[in-house]
PDB file of C-alpha atoms in Angstrom:
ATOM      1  CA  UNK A 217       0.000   0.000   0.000  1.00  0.00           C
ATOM      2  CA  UNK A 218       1.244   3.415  -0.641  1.00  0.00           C
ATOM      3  CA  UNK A 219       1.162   5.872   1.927  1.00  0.00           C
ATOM      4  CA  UNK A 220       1.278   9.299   2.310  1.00  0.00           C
ATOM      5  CA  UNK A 221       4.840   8.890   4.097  1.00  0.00           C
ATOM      6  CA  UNK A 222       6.015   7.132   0.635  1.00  0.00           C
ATOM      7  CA  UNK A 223       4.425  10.261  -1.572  1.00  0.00           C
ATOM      8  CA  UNK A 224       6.560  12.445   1.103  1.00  0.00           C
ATOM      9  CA  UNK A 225       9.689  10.558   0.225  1.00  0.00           C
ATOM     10  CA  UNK A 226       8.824  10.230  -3.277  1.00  0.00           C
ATOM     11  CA  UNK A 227       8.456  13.814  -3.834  1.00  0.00           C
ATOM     12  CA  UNK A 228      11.853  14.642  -1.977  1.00  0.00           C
ATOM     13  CA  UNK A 229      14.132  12.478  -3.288  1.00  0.00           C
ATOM     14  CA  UNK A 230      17.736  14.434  -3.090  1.00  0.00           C
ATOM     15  CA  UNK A 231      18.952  13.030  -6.378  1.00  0.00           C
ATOM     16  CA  UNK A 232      16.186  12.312  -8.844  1.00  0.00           C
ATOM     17  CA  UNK A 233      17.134  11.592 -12.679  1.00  0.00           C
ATOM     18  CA  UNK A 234      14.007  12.943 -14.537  1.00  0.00           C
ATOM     19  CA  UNK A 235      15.377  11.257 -18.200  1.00  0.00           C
ATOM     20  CA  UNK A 236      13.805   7.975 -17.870  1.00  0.00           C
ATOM     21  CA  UNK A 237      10.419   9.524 -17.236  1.00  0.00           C
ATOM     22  CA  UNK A 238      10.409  11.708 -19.721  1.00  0.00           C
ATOM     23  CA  UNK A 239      11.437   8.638 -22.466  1.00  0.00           C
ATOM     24  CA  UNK A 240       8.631   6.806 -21.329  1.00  0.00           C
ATOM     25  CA  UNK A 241       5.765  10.009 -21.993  1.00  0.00           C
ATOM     26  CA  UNK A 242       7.162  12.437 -23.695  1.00  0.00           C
ATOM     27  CA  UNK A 243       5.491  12.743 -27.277  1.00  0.00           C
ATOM     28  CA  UNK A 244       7.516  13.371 -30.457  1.00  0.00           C
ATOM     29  CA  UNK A 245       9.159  16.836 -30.423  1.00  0.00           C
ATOM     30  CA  UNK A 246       8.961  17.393 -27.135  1.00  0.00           C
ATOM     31  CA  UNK A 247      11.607  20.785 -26.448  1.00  0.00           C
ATOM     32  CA  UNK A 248      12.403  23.439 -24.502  1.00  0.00           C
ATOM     33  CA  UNK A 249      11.361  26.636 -25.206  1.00  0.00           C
ATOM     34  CA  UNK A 250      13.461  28.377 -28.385  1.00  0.00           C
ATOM     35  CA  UNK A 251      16.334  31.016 -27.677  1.00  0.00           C
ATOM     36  CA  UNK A 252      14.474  34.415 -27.215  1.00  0.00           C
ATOM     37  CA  UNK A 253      11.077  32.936 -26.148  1.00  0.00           C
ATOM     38  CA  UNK A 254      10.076  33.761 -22.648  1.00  0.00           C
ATOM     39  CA  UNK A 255       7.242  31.222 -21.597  1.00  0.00           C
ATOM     40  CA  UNK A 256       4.470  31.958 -20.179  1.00  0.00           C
ATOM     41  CA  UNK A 257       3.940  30.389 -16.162  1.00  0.00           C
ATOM     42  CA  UNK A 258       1.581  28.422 -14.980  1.00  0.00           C
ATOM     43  CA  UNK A 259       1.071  25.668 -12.097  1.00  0.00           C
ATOM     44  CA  UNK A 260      -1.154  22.445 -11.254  1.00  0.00           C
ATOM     45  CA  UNK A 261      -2.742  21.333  -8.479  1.00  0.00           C
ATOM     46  CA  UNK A 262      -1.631  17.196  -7.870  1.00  0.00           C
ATOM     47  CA  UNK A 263      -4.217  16.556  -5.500  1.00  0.00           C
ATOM     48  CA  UNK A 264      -3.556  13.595  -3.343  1.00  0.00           C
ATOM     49  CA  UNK A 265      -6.317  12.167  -1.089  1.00  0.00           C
ATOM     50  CA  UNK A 266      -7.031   8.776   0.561  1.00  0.00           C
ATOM     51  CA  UNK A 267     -10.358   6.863  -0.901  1.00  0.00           C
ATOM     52  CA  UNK A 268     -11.349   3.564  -0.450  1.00  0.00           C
ATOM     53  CA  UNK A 269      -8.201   2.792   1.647  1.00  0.00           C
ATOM     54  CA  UNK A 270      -5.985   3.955  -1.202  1.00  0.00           C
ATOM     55  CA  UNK A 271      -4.387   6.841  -1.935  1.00  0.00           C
ATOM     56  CA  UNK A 272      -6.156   8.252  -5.395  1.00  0.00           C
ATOM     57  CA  UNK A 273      -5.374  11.552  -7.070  1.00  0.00           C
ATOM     58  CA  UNK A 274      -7.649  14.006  -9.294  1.00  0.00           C
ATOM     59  CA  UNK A 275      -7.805  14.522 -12.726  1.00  0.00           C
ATOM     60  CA  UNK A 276     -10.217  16.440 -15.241  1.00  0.00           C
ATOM     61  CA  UNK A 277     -11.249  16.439 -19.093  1.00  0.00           C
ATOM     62  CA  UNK A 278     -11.141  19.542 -19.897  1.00  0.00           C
ATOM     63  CA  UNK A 279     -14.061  21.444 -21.895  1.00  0.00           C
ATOM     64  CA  UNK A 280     -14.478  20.404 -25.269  1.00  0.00           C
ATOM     65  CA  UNK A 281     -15.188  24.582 -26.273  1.00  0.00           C
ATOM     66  CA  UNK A 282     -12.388  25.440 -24.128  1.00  0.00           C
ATOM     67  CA  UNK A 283      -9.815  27.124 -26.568  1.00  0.00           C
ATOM     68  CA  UNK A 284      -6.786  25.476 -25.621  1.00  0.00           C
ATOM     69  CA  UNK A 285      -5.640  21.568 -24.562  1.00  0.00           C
ATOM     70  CA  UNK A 286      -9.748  21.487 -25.605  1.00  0.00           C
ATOM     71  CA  UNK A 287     -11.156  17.470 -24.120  1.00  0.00           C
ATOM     72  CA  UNK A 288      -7.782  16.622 -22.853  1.00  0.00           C
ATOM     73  CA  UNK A 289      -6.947  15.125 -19.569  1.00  0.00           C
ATOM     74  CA  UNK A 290      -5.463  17.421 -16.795  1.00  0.00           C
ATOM     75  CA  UNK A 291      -4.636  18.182 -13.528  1.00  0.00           C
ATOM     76  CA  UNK A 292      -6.564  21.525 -12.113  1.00  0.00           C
ATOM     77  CA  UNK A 293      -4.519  24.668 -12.833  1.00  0.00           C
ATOM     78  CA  UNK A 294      -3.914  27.479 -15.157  1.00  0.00           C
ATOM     79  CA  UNK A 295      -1.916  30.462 -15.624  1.00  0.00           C
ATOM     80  CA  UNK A 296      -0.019  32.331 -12.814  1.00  0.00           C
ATOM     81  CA  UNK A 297      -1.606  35.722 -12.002  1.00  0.00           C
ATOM     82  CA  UNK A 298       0.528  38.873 -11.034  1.00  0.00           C
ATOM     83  CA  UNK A 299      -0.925  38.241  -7.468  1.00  0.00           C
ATOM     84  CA  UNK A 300       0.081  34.842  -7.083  1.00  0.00           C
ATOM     85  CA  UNK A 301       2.799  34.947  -4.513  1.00  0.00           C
ATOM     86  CA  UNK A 302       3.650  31.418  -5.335  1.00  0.00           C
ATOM     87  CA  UNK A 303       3.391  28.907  -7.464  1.00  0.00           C
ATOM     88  CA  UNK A 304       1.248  26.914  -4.471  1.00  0.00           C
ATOM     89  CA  UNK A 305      -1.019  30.157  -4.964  1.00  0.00           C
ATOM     90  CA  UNK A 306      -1.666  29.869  -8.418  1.00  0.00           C
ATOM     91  CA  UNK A 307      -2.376  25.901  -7.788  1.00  0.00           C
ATOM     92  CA  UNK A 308      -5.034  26.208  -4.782  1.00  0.00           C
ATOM     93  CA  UNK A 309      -6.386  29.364  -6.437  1.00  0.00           C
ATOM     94  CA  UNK A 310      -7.209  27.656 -10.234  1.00  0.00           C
ATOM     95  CA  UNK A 311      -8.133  24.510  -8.424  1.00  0.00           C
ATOM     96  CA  UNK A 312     -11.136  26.472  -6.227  1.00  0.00           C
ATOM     97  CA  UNK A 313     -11.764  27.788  -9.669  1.00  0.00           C
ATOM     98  CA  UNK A 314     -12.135  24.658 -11.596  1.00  0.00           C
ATOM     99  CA  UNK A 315     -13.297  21.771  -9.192  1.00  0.00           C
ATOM    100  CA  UNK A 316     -14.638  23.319  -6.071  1.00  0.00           C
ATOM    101  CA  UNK A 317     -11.357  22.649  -3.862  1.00  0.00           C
ATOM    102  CA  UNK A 318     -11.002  25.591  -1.976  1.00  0.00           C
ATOM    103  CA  UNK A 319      -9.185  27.096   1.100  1.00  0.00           C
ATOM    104  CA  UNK A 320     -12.232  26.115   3.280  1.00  0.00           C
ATOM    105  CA  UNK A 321     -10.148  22.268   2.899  1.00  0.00           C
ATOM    106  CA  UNK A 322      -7.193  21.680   5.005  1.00  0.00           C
ATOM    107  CA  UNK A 323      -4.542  20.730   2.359  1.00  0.00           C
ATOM    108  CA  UNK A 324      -1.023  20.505   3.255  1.00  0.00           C
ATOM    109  CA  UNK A 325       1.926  20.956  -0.050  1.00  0.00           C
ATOM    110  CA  UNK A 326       3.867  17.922  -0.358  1.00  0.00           C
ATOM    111  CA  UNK A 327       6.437  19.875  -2.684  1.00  0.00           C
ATOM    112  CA  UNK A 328       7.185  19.994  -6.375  1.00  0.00           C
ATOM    113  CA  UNK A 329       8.038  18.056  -9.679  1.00  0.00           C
ATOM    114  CA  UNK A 330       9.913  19.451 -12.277  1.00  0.00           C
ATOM    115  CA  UNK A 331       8.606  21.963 -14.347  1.00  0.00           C
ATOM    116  CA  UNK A 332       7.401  20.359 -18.031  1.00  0.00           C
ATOM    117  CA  UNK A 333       7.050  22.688 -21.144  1.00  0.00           C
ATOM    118  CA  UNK A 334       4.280  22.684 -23.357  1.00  0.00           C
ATOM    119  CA  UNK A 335       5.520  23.917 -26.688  1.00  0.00           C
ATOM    120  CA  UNK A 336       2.419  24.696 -28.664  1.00  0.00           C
ATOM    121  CA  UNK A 337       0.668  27.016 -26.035  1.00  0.00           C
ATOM    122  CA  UNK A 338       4.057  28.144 -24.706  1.00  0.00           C
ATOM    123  CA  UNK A 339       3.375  27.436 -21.634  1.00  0.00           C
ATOM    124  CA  UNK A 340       6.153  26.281 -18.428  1.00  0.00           C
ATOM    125  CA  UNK A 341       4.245  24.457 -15.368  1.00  0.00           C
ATOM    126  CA  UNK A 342       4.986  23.432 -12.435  1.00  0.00           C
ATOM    127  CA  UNK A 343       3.376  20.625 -10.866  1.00  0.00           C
ATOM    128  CA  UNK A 344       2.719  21.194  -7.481  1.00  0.00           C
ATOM    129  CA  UNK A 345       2.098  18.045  -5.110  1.00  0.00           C
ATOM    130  CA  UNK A 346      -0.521  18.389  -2.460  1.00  0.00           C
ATOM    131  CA  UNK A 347      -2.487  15.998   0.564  1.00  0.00           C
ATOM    132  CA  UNK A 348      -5.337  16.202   2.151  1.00  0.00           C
ATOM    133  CA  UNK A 349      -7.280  13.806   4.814  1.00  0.00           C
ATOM    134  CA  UNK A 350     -10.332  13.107   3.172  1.00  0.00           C
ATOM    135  CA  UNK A 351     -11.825  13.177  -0.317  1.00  0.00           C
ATOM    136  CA  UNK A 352     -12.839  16.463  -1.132  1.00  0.00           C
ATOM    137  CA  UNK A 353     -16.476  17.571  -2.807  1.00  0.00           C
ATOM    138  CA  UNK A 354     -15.784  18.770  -5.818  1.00  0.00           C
ATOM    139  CA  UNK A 355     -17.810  20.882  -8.177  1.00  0.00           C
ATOM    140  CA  UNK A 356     -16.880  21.323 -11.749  1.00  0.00           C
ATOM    141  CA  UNK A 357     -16.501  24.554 -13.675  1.00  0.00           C
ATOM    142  CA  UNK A 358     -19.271  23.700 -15.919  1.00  0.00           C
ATOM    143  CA  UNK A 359     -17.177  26.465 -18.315  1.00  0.00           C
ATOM    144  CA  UNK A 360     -13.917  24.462 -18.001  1.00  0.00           C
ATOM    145  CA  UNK A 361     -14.441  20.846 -16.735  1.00  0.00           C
ATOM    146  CA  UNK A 362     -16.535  18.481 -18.603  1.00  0.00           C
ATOM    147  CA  UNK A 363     -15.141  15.996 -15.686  1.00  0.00           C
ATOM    148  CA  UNK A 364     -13.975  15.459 -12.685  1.00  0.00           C
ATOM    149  CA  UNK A 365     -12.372  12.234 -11.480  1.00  0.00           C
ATOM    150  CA  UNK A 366      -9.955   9.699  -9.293  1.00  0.00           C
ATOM    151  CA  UNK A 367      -7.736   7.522 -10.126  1.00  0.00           C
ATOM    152  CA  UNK A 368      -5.731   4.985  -7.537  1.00  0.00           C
ATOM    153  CA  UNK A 369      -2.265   6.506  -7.298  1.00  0.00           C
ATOM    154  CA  UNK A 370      -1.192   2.345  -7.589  1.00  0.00           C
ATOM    155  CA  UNK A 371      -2.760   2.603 -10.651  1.00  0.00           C
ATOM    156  CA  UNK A 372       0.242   4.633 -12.220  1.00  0.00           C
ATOM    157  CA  UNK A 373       2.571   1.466 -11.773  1.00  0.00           C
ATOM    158  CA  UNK A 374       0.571  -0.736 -13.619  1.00  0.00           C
ATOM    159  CA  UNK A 375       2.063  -1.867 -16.978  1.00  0.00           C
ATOM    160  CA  UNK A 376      -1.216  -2.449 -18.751  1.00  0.00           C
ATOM    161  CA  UNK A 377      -1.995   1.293 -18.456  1.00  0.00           C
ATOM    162  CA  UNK A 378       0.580   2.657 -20.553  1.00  0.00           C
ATOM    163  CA  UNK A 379       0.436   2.478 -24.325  1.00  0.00           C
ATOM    164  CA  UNK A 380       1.592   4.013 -27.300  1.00  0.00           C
ATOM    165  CA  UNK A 381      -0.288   4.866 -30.447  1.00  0.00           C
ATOM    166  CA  UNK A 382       0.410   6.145 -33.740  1.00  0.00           C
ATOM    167  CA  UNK A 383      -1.877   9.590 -34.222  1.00  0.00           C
ATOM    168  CA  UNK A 384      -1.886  12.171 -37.071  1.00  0.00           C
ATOM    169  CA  UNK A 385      -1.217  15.431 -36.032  1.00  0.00           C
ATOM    170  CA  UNK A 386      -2.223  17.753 -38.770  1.00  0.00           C
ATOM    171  CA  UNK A 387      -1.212  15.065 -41.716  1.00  0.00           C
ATOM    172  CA  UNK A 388       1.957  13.939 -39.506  1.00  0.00           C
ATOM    173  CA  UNK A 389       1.636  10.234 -38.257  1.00  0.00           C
ATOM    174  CA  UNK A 390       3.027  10.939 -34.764  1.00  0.00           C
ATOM    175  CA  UNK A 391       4.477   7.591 -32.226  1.00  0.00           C
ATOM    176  CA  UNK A 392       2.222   8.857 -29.140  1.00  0.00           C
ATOM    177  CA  UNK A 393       2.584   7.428 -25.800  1.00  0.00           C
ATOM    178  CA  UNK A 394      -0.128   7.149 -22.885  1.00  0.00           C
ATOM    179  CA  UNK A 395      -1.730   6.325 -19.999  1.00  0.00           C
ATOM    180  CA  UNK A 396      -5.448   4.618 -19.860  1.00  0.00           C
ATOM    181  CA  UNK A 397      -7.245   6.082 -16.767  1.00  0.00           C
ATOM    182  CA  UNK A 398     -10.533   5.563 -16.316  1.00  0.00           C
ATOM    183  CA  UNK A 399     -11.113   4.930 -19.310  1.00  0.00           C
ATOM    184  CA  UNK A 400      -9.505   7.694 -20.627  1.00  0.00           C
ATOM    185  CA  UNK A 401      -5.840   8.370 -22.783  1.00  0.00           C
ATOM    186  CA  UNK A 402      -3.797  10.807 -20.789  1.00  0.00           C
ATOM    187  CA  UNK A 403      -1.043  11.926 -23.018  1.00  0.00           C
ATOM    188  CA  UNK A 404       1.618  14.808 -23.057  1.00  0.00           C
ATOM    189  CA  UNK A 405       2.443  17.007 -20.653  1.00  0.00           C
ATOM    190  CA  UNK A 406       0.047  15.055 -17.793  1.00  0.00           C
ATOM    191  CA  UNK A 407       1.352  12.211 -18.745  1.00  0.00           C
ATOM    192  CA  UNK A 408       5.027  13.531 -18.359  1.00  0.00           C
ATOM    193  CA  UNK A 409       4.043  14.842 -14.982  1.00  0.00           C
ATOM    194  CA  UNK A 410       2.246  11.406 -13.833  1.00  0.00           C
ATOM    195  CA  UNK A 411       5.541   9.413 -15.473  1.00  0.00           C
ATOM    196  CA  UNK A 412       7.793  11.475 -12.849  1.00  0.00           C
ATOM    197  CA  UNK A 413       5.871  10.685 -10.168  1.00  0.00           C
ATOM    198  CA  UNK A 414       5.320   7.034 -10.576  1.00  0.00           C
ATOM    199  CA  UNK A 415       9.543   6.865 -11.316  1.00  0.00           C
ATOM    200  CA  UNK A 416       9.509   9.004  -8.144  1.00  0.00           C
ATOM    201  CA  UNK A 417       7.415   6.268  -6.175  1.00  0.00           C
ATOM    202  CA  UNK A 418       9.686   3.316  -7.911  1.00  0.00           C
ATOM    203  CA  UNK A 419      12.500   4.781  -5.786  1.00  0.00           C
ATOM    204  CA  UNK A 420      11.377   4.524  -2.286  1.00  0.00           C
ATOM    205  CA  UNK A 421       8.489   1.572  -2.505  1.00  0.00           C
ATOM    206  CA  UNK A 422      10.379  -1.544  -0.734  1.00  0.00           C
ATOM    207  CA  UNK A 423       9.727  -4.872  -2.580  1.00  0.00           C
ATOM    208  CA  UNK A 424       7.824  -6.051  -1.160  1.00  0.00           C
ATOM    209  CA  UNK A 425       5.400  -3.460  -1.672  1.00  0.00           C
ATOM    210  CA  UNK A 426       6.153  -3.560  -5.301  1.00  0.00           C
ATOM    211  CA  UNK A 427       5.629  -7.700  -5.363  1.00  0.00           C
ATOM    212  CA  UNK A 428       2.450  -7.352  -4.010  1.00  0.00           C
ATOM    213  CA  UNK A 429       1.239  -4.218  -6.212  1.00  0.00           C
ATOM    214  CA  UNK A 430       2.330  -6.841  -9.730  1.00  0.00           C
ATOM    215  CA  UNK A 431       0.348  -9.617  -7.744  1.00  0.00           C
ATOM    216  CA  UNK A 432      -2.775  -7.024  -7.445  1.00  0.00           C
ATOM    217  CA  UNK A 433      -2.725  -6.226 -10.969  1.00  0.00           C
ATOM    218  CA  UNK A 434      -2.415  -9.682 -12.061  1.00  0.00           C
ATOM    219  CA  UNK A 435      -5.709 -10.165 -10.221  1.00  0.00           C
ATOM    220  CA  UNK A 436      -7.318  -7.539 -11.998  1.00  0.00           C
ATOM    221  CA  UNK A 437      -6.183  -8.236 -15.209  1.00  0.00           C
TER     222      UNK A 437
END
């Protein structure tokens, strides 16, 4: 079982080689920004929560009108306003915004995960990790999430979750890899975030925990 202690030591590793999780999700052309080009910052809530005696974490599909990232998977968050003290800030305050998690909540920050670029909206996020106690009420944007839901943070270390695909990106057959939650395809920069964190987790599960978790999915397979 994965704990909230792991997710403490998982998230503060003091060496941490982000390369292997970034081959595993990264999509084709995957960059950093281009000499010249400032990007633009934003930040996203991971919200970690026990459910079900398992810790789960929240995810959203995006608005299929929404302009950008329109029907994608995604973690709560947005752009970093000029009164955003922090990047914590700009994560609690777009989460209230989107799903109804607001200050009311006792939620204690975990840390951070590397910061991921997303080329075509120019955008450089940072992935915030946060905990709370119990699993929140949310209520959706109706503007900005289609959906809200949970997925068993376990769930990440399961090899039958993660595929690739070939896709065509404007009449360019692209080699996409993903992750199936719920039902869904979480690709990109999520799925670069969520491929950190479950190399993070690798790191400090013991063996045994990591035995029984390929038992459990055998189970459910």
């Amino acid at each position: 079982m994965i704990t909230r202690q792991h997710l403490q030591e998982a998230v503060h590793l003091p060496e941490f080689d982000r390369s292997e999780s970034l081959r595993r999700m990264a999509p084709p052309g995957a960059r950093l920004p281009a000499e010249g080009i400032v990007p633009r910052e934003a930040a996203v809530l991971v919200l970690i929560f026990p459910y079900e005696n398992a810790l789960h974490l929240v995810l959203t599909r995006r608005h299929p009108q929404l302009r950008g990232h329109s029907g994608q998977i995604a973690f709560p968050g947005g752009r970093r306003d000029p009164e955003d003290l922090t990047y914590e800030a700009t994560a609690l305050r777009e989460a209230c915004e989107e799903i109804g998690v607001c200050n009311e909540m006792p939620i204690e920050m975990i840390g951070r995960l590397s910061t991921t670029y997303i080329p075509p909206s120019n955008f450089s996020v940072v992935p915030v990790v946060a905990y709370t106690a119990s699993a929140p009420q949310f209520v959706p944007n109706p503007g900005e999430v289609d959906e809200i839901f949970a997925v068993p943070l376990a769930s990440l270390l399961n090899p039958a979750v993660k595929q690739v695909e070939d896709w065509d990106f404007k009449g360019e057959r692209m080699r996409i890899p993903f992750y199936i939650l719920n039902g869904h395809k979480v690709w990109g920069a999520t799925a670069i975030m969520l491929s950190e964190l479950e190399h993070r987790l690798r790191r400090v599960l013991s063996p045994r925990i990591l035995a029984a978790l390929r038992e459990s999915y055998k189970l459910k397979s």
